[in-house]
Short mmCIF file of C-alpha atoms and ligand atoms in Angstrom, two decimals:
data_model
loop_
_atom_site.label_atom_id
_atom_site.label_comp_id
_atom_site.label_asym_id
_atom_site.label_seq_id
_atom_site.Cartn_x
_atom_site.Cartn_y
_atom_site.Cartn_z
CA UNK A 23 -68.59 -103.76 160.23
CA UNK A 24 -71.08 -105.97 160.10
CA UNK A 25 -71.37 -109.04 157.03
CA UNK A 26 -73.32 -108.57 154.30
CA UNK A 27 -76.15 -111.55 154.56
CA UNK A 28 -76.42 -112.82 151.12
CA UNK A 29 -79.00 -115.90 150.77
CA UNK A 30 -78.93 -117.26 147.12
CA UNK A 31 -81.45 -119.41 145.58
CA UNK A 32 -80.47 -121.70 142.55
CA UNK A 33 -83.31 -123.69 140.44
CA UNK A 34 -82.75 -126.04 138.02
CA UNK A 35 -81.48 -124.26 134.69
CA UNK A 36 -77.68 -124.50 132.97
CA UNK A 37 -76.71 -121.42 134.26
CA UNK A 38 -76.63 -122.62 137.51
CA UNK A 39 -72.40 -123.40 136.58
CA UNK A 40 -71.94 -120.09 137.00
CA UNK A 41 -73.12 -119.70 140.82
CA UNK A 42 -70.05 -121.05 142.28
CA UNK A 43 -67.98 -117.91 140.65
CA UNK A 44 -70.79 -116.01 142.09
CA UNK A 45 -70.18 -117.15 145.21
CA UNK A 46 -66.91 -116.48 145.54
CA UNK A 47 -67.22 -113.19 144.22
CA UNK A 48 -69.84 -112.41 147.82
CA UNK A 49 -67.06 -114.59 150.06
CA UNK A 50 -63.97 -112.53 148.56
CA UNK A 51 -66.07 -108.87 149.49
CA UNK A 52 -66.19 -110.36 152.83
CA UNK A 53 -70.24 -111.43 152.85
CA UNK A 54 -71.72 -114.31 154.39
CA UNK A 55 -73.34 -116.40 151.73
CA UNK A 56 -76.02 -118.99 152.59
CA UNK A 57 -77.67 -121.03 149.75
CA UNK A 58 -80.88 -123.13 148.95
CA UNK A 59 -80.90 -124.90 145.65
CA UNK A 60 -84.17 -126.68 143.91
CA UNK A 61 -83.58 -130.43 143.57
CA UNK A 62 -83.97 -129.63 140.07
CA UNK A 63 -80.51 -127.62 140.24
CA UNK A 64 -78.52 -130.23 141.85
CA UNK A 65 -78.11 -131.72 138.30
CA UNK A 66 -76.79 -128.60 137.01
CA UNK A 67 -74.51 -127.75 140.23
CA UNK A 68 -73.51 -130.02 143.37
CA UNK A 69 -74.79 -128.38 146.53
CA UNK A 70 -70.87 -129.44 147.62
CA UNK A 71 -69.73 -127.23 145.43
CA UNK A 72 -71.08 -124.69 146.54
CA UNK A 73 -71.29 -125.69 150.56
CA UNK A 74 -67.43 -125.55 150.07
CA UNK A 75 -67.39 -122.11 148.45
CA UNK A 76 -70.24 -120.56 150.51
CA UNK A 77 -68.95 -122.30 153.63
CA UNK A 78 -72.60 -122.87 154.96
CA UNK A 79 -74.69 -126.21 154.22
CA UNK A 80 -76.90 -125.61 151.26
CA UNK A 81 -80.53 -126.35 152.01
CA UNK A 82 -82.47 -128.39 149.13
CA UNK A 83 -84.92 -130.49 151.60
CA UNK A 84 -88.48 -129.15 152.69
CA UNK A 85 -87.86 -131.68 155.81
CA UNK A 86 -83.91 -132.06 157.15
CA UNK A 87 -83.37 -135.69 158.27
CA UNK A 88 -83.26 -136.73 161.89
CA UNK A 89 -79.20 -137.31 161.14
CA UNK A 90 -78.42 -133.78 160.03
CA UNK A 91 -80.40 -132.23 162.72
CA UNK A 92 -78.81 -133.95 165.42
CA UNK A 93 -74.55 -134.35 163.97
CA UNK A 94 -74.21 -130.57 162.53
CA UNK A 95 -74.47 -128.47 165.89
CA UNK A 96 -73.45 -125.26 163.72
CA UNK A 97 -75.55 -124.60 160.98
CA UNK A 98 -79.04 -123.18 160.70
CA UNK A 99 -80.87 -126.60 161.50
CA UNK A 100 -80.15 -125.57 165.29
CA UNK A 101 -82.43 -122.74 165.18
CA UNK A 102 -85.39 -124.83 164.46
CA UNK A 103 -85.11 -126.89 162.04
CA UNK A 104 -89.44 -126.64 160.96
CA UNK A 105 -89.30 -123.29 159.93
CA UNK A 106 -86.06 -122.75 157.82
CA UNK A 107 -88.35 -121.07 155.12
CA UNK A 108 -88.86 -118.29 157.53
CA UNK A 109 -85.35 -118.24 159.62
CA UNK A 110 -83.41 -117.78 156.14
CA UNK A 111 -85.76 -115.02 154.85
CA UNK A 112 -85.06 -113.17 158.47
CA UNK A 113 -81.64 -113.94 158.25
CA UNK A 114 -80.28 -112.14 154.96
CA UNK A 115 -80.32 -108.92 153.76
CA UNK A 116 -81.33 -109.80 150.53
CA UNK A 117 -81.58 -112.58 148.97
CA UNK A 118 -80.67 -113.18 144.63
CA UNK A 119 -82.61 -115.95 142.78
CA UNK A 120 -80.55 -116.85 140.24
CA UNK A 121 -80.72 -118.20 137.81
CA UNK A 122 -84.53 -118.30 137.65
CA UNK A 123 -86.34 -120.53 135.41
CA UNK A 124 -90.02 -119.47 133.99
CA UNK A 125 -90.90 -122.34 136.14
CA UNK A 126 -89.97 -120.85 139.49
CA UNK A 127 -90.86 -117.38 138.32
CA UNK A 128 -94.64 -118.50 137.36
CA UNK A 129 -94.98 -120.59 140.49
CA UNK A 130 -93.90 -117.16 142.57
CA UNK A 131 -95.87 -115.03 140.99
CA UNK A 132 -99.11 -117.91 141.65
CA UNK A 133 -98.14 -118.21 145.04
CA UNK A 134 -97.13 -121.89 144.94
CA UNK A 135 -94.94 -123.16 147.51
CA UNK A 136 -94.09 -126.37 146.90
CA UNK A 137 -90.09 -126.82 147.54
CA UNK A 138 -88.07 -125.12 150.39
CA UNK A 139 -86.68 -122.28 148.28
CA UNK A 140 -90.49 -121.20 146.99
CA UNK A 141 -91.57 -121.21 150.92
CA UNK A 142 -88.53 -119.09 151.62
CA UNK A 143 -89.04 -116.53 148.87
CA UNK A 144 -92.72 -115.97 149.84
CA UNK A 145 -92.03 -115.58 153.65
CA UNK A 146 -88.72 -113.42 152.89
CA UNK A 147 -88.74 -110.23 154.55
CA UNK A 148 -85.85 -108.88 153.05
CA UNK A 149 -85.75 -107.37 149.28
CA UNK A 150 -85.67 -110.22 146.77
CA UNK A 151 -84.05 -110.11 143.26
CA UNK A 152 -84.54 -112.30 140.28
CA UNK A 153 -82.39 -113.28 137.75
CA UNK A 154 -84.31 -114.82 134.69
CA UNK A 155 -82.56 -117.28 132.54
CA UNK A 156 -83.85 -119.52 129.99
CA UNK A 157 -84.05 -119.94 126.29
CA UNK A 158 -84.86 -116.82 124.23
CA UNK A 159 -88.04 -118.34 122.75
CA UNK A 160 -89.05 -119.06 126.31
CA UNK A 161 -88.00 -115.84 127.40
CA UNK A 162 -90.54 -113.95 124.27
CA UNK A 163 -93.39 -116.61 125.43
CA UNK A 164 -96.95 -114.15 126.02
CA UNK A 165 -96.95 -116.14 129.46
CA UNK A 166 -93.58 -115.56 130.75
CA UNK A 167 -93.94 -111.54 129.67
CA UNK A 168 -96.64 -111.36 132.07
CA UNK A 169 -95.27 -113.10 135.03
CA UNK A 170 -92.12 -111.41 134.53
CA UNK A 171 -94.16 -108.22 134.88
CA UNK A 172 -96.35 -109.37 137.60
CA UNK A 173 -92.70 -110.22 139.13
CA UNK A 174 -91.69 -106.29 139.50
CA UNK A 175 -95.34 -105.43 140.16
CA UNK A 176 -95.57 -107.56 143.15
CA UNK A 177 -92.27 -105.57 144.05
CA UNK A 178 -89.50 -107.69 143.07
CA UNK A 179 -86.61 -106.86 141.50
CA UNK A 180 -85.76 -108.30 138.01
CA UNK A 181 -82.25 -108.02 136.57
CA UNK A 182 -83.47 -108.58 132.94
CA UNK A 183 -81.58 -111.95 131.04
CA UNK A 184 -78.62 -110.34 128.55
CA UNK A 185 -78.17 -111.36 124.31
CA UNK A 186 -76.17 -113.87 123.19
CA UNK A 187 -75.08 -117.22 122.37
CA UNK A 188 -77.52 -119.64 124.62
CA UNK A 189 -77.28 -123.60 125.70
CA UNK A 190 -79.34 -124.39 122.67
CA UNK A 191 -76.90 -122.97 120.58
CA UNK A 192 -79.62 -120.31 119.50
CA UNK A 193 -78.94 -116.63 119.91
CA UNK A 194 -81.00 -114.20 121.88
CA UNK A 195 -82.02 -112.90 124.81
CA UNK A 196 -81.85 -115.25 128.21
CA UNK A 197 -78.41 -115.45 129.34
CA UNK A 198 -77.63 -114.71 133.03
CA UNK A 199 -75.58 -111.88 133.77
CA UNK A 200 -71.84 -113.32 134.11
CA UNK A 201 -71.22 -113.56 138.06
CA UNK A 202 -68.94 -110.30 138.51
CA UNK A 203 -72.24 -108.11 137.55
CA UNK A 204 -74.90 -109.80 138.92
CA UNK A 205 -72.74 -109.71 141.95
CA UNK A 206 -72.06 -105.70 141.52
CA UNK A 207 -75.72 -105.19 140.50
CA UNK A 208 -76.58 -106.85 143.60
CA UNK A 209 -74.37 -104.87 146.04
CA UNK A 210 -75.49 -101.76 144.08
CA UNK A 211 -79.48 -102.38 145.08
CA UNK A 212 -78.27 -103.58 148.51
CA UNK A 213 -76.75 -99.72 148.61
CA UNK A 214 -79.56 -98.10 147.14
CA UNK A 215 -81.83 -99.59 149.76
CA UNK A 216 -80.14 -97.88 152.48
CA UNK A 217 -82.03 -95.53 154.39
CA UNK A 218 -79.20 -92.88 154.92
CA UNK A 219 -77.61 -92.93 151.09
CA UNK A 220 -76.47 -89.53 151.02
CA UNK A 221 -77.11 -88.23 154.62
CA UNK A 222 -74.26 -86.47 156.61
CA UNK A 223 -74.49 -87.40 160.27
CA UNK A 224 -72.27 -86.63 163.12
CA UNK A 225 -71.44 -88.39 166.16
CA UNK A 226 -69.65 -87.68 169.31
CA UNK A 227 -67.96 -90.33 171.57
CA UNK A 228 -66.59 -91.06 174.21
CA UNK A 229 -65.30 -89.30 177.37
CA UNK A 230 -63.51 -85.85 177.30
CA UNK A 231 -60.46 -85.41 179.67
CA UNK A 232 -59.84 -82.19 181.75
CA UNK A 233 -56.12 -81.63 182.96
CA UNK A 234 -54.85 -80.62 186.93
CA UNK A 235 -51.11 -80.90 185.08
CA UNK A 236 -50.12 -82.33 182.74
CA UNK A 237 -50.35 -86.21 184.06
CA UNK A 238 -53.19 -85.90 185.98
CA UNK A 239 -56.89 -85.49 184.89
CA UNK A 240 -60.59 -85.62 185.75
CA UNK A 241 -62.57 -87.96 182.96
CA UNK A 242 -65.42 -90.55 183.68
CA UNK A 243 -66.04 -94.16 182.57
CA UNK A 244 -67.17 -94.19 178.91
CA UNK A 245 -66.24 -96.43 177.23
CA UNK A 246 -67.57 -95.21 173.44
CA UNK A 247 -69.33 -98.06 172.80
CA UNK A 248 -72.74 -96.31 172.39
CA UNK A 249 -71.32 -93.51 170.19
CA UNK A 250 -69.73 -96.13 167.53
CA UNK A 251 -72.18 -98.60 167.41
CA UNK A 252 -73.97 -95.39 166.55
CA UNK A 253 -71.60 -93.89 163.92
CA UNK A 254 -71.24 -97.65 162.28
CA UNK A 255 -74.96 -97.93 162.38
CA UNK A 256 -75.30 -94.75 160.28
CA UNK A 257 -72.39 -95.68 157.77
CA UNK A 258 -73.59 -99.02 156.95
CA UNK A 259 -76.85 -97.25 156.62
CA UNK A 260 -75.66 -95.55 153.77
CA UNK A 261 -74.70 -92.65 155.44
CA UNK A 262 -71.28 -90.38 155.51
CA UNK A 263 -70.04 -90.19 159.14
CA UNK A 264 -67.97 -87.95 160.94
CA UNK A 265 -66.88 -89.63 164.48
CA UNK A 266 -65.69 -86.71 167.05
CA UNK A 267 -64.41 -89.53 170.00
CA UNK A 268 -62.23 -88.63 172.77
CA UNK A 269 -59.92 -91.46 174.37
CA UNK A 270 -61.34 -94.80 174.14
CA UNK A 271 -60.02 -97.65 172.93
CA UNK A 272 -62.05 -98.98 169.66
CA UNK A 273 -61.46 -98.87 166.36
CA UNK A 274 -64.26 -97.79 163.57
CA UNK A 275 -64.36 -98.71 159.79
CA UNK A 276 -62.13 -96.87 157.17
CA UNK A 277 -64.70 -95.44 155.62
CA UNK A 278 -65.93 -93.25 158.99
CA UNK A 279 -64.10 -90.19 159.17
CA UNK A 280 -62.72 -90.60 162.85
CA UNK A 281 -61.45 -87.57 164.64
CA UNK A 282 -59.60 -88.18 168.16
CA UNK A 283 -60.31 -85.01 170.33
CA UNK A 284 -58.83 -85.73 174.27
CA UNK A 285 -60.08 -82.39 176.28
CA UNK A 286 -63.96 -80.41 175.90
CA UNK A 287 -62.03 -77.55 174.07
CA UNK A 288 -60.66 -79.76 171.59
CA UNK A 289 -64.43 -81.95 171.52
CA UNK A 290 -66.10 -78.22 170.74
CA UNK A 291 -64.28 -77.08 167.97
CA UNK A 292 -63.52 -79.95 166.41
CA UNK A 293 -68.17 -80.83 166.33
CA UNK A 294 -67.88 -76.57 165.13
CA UNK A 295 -65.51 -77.45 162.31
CA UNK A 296 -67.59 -80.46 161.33
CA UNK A 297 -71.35 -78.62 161.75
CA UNK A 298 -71.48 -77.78 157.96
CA UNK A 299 -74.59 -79.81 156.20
CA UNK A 300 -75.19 -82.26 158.53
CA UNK A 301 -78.20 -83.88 158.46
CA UNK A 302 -77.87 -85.95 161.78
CA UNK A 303 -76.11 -84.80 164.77
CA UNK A 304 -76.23 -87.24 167.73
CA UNK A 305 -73.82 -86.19 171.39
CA UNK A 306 -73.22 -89.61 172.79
CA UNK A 307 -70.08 -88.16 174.22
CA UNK A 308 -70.20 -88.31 177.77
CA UNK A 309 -68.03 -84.70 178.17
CA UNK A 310 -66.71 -83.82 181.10
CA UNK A 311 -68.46 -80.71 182.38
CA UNK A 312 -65.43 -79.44 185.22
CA UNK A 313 -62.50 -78.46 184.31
CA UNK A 314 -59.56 -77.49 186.82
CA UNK A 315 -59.58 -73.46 186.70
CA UNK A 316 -55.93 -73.34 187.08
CA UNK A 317 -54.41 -76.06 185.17
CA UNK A 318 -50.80 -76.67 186.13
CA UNK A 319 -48.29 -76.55 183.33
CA UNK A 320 -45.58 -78.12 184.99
CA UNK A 321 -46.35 -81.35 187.36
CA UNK A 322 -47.19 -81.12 190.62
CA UNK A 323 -45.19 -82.69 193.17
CA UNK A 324 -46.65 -85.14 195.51
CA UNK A 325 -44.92 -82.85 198.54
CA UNK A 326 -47.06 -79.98 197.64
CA UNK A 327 -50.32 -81.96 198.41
CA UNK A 328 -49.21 -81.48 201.91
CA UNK A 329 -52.17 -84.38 202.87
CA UNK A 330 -54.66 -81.63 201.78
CA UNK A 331 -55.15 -80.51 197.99
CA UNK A 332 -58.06 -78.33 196.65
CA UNK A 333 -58.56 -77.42 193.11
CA UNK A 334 -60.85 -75.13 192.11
CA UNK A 335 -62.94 -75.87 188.78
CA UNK A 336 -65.02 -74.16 186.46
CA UNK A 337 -67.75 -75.37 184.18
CA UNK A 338 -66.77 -77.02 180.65
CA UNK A 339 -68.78 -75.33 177.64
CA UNK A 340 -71.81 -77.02 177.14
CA UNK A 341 -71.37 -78.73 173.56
CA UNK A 342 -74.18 -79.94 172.78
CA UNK A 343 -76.52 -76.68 174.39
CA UNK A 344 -74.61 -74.38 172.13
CA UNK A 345 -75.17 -76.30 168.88
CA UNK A 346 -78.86 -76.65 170.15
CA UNK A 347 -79.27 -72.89 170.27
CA UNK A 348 -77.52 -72.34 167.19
CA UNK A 349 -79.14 -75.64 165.29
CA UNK A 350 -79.31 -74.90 161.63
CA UNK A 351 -80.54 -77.36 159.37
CA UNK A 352 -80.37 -80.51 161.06
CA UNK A 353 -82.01 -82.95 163.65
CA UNK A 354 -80.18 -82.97 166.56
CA UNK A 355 -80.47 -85.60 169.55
CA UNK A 356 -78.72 -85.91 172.51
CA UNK A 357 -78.03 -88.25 175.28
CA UNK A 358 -79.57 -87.65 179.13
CA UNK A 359 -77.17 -89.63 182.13
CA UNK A 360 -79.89 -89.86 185.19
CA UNK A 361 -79.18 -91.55 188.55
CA UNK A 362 -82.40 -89.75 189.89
CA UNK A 363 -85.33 -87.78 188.53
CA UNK A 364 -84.64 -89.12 184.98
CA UNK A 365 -87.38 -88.10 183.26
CA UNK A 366 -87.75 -84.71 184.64
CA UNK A 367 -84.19 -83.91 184.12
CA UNK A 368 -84.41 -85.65 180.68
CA UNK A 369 -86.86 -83.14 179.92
CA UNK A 370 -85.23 -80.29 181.15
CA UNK A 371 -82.34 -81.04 179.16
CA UNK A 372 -84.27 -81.28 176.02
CA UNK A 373 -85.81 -78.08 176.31
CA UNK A 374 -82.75 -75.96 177.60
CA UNK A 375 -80.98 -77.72 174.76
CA UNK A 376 -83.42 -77.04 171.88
CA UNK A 377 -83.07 -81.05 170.83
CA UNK A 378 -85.20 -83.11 168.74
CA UNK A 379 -85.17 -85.86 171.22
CA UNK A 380 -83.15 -87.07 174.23
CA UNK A 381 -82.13 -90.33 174.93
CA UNK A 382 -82.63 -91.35 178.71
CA UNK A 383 -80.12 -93.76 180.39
CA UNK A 384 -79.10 -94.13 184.11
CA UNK A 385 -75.78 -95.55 184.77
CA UNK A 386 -76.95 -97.69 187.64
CA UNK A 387 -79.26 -99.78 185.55
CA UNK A 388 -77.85 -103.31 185.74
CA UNK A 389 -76.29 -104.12 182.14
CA UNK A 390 -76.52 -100.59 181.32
CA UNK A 391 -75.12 -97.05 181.22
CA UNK A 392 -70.89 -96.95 181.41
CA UNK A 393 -68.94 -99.78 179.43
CA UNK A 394 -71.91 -102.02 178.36
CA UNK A 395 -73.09 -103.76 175.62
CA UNK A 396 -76.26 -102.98 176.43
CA UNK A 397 -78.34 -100.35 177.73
CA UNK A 398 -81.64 -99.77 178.54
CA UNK A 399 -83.21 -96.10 177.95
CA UNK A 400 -86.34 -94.28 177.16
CA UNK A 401 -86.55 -91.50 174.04
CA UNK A 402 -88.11 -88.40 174.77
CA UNK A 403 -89.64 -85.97 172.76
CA UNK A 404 -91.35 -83.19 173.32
CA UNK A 405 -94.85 -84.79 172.72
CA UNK A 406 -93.81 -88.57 173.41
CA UNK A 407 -92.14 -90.76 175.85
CA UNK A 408 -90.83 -94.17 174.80
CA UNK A 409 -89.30 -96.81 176.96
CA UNK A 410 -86.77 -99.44 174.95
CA UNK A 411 -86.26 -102.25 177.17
CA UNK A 412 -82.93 -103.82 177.55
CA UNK A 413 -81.39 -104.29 173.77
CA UNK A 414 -77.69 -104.08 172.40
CA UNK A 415 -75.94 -100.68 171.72
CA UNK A 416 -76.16 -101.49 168.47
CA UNK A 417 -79.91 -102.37 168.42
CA UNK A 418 -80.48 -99.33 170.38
CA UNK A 419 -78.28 -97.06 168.17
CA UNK A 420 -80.39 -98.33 164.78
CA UNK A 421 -83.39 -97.11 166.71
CA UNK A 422 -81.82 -94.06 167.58
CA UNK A 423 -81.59 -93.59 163.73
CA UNK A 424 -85.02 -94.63 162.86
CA UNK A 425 -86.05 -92.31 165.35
CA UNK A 426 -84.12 -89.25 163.76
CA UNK A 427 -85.35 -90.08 160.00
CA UNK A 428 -89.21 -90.52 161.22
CA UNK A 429 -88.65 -87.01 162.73
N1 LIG B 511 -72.89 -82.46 176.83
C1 LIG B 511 -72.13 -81.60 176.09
N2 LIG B 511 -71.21 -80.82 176.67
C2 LIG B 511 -71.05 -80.82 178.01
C3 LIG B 511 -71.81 -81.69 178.78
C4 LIG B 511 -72.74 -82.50 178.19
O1 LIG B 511 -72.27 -81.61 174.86
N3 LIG B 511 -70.15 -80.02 178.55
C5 LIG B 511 -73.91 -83.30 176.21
C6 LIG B 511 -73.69 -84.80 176.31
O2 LIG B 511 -72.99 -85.29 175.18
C7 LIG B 511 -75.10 -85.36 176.35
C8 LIG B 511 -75.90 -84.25 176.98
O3 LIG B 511 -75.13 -83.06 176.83
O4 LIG B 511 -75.61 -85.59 175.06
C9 LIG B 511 -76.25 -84.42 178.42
O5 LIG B 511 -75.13 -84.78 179.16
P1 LIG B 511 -75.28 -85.15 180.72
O6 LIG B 511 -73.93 -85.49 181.25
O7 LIG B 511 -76.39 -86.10 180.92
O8 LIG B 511 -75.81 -83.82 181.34
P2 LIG B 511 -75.16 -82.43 181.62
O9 LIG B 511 -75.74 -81.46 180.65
O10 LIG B 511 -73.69 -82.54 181.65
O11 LIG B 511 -75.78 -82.06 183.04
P3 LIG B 511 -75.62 -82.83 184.46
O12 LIG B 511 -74.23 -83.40 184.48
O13 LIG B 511 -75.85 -81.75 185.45
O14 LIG B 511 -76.68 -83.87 184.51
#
């Protein structure tokens, strides 16, 4: 499964001790955790601190010195070192101010950018949270009520400042969450955000085999990839994912229900058992379509070959055709494997197989098809054709997805 990115930002106010418990909160749930601090909150926290914890230089510096740039070969300063601002808001999933003083919150919501982590939260793409905390009398000042307001209407999140005993030693409202719930209140919106929460999907995988006897059979290449990178894909998109995979040898997440089918038979009614309120259903499975029609129970002995050996076969079931012509209520895409006439046989295959869309790939494509971990293929739909040029199975399996929900 993919890490969590986590990019923290830490200004300048006391509650900036509790960020290293924080931190190892993210590390221990197996995020990666990359930080930029103020160079006000270096006197409340030592970026070493929390370099150590987060395992990742923290960034304080609008401009990196020639020395850092050129000795650390492994941190972010690599990637170009000018534009950190907008590498780090690219790079994390979401990314938790905390604590944030009124002074950081009133500069956001103004639009100032004058230190590296105010450039960064303005050019983030990813969802931003804030978590306010100052002195109650602070908190209750007219000014800081607005901007605090302007805060969620600009679209930010705010994880409102708790009661109790402050640094002044007054009581009220201003305290930062303590670092095991502003680290579950994080994950929680990083969940919520998921496009998929709540969606069923299934996947198939894999190759199917057919048996001559019982150690000899007719399969093909596939390797799975595709079909995991799709089912993973869909989980950490929030979604609950049944894997259907014949042999291959990958593992998937815990969390995805993995079924191991080996022959078509077994592939059909294990996707029939698993049909039931899916939203999603996408036949990566690169199923066998012959199958020997007199299967040998006992095995054959090489002196019966005699030089010559015919077996007769007859045609698997069609999976994927049957589930098209009895869809029920979900979107249902399947996967095309061309050597010639792609597009027309694409097509075909869409239409005989009542699918929302059909993924195109041809197996002699260099870096494609078989094994890969790329591909290179072209969606079609019945009104649209769409060529994606080379990309990761996983890049192309997250489009696959976006493709389904826009449908
Ligand atoms: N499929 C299926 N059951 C089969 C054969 C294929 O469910 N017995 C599915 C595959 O998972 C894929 C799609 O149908 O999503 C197309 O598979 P492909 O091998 O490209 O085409 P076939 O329909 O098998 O036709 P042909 O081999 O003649 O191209």
């Amino acid at each position: 499964m993919a890490k969590r990115k986590i990019l923290i930002g830490v200004t300048g106010g006391i509650a900036a001790y509790k960020i290293p418990f924080l931190v190892r909160e993210f590390i221990k749930a197996d995020c990666e955790v990359k930080i930029i601090m103020t160079p006000a909150a270096i006197n409340f926290v030592t970026p070493y601190t929390l370099s150590v914890l987060s395992k990742n230089e923290v960034l304080i510096d609008f401009f990196p010195d020639a020395k850092s740039e050129n000795d650390d070969k492994n941190n972010i300063v690599e990637v170009n070192s000018k534009t950190w601002h907008v590498n780090l808001g690219l790079w994390a999933d979401i990314f938790l101010i905390a604590p944030a003083t009124c002074n950081t919150i009133s500069k956001v919501v103004n639009g100032i950018s004058d230190n590296l982590l105010l450039t960064t939260i303005l050019s983030a793409r990813c969802p931003i949270i804030f978590s306010p905390a100052m002195d109650d009398d602070m908190f209750k000042n007219i000014v800081i009520q607005e901007n605090m307001k302007k805060l969620e209407t600009l679209g930010y999140k705010v994880i409102p400042p708790e009661e109790g005993e402050l640094a002044s030693g007054l009581y009220g409202q201003g305290r930062m969450p303590e670092p095991d719930k502003l680290f579950k209140l994080t994950i929680e919106y990083l969940n919520e955000l998921k496009d998929l929460n709540g969606k069923k999907v299934l996947v198939t995988a894999g190759p199917t085999r057919e048996f001559i006897d019982p150690v000899r059979f007719i399969s093909n290449p596939s390797s799975g990839k595709m079909g995991f990178e799709v089912a993973i894909a869909a989980f950490e998109r929030g979604a609950d994912v049944t894997l259907i995979s014949g042999p291959v040898n990958l593992s998937a997440p815990k969390e995805i229900n993995l079924l191991k089918v080996i022959t078509t038979n077994e592939m059909f009614e294990s996707v029939m058992n698993n049909l039931d309120d899916k939203d999603y259903v996408i036949m990566t499975a690169a199923v066998e379509d012959i199958t020997p029609a007199n299967s040998s129970k006992s095995k054959l002995k090489k002196e019966s070959f005699k030089n010559k050996f015919t077996i007769d076969f007859e045609n698997t079931i069609d999976i994927l055709e049957y589930i098209g012509k009895n869809k029920k209520n979900f979107k249902l895409a399947g996967f095309a494997l061309e050597t010639d006439n792609g597009e027309e046989n694409a097509r075909k295959k869409l239409e005989k197989k009542n699918l929302d869309f059909i993924v195109l790939n041809n197996p002699n494509d260099k870096d494609a098809g078989f094994g890969t971990d790329t591909n290179k293929v072209k969606f079609i739909d019945k009104d649209n054709i769409e060529n994606i040029p080379m990309k990761s199975k996983r890049e192309i399996a997250d489009l696959i997805l976006d493709k389904l929900i826009k449908l």
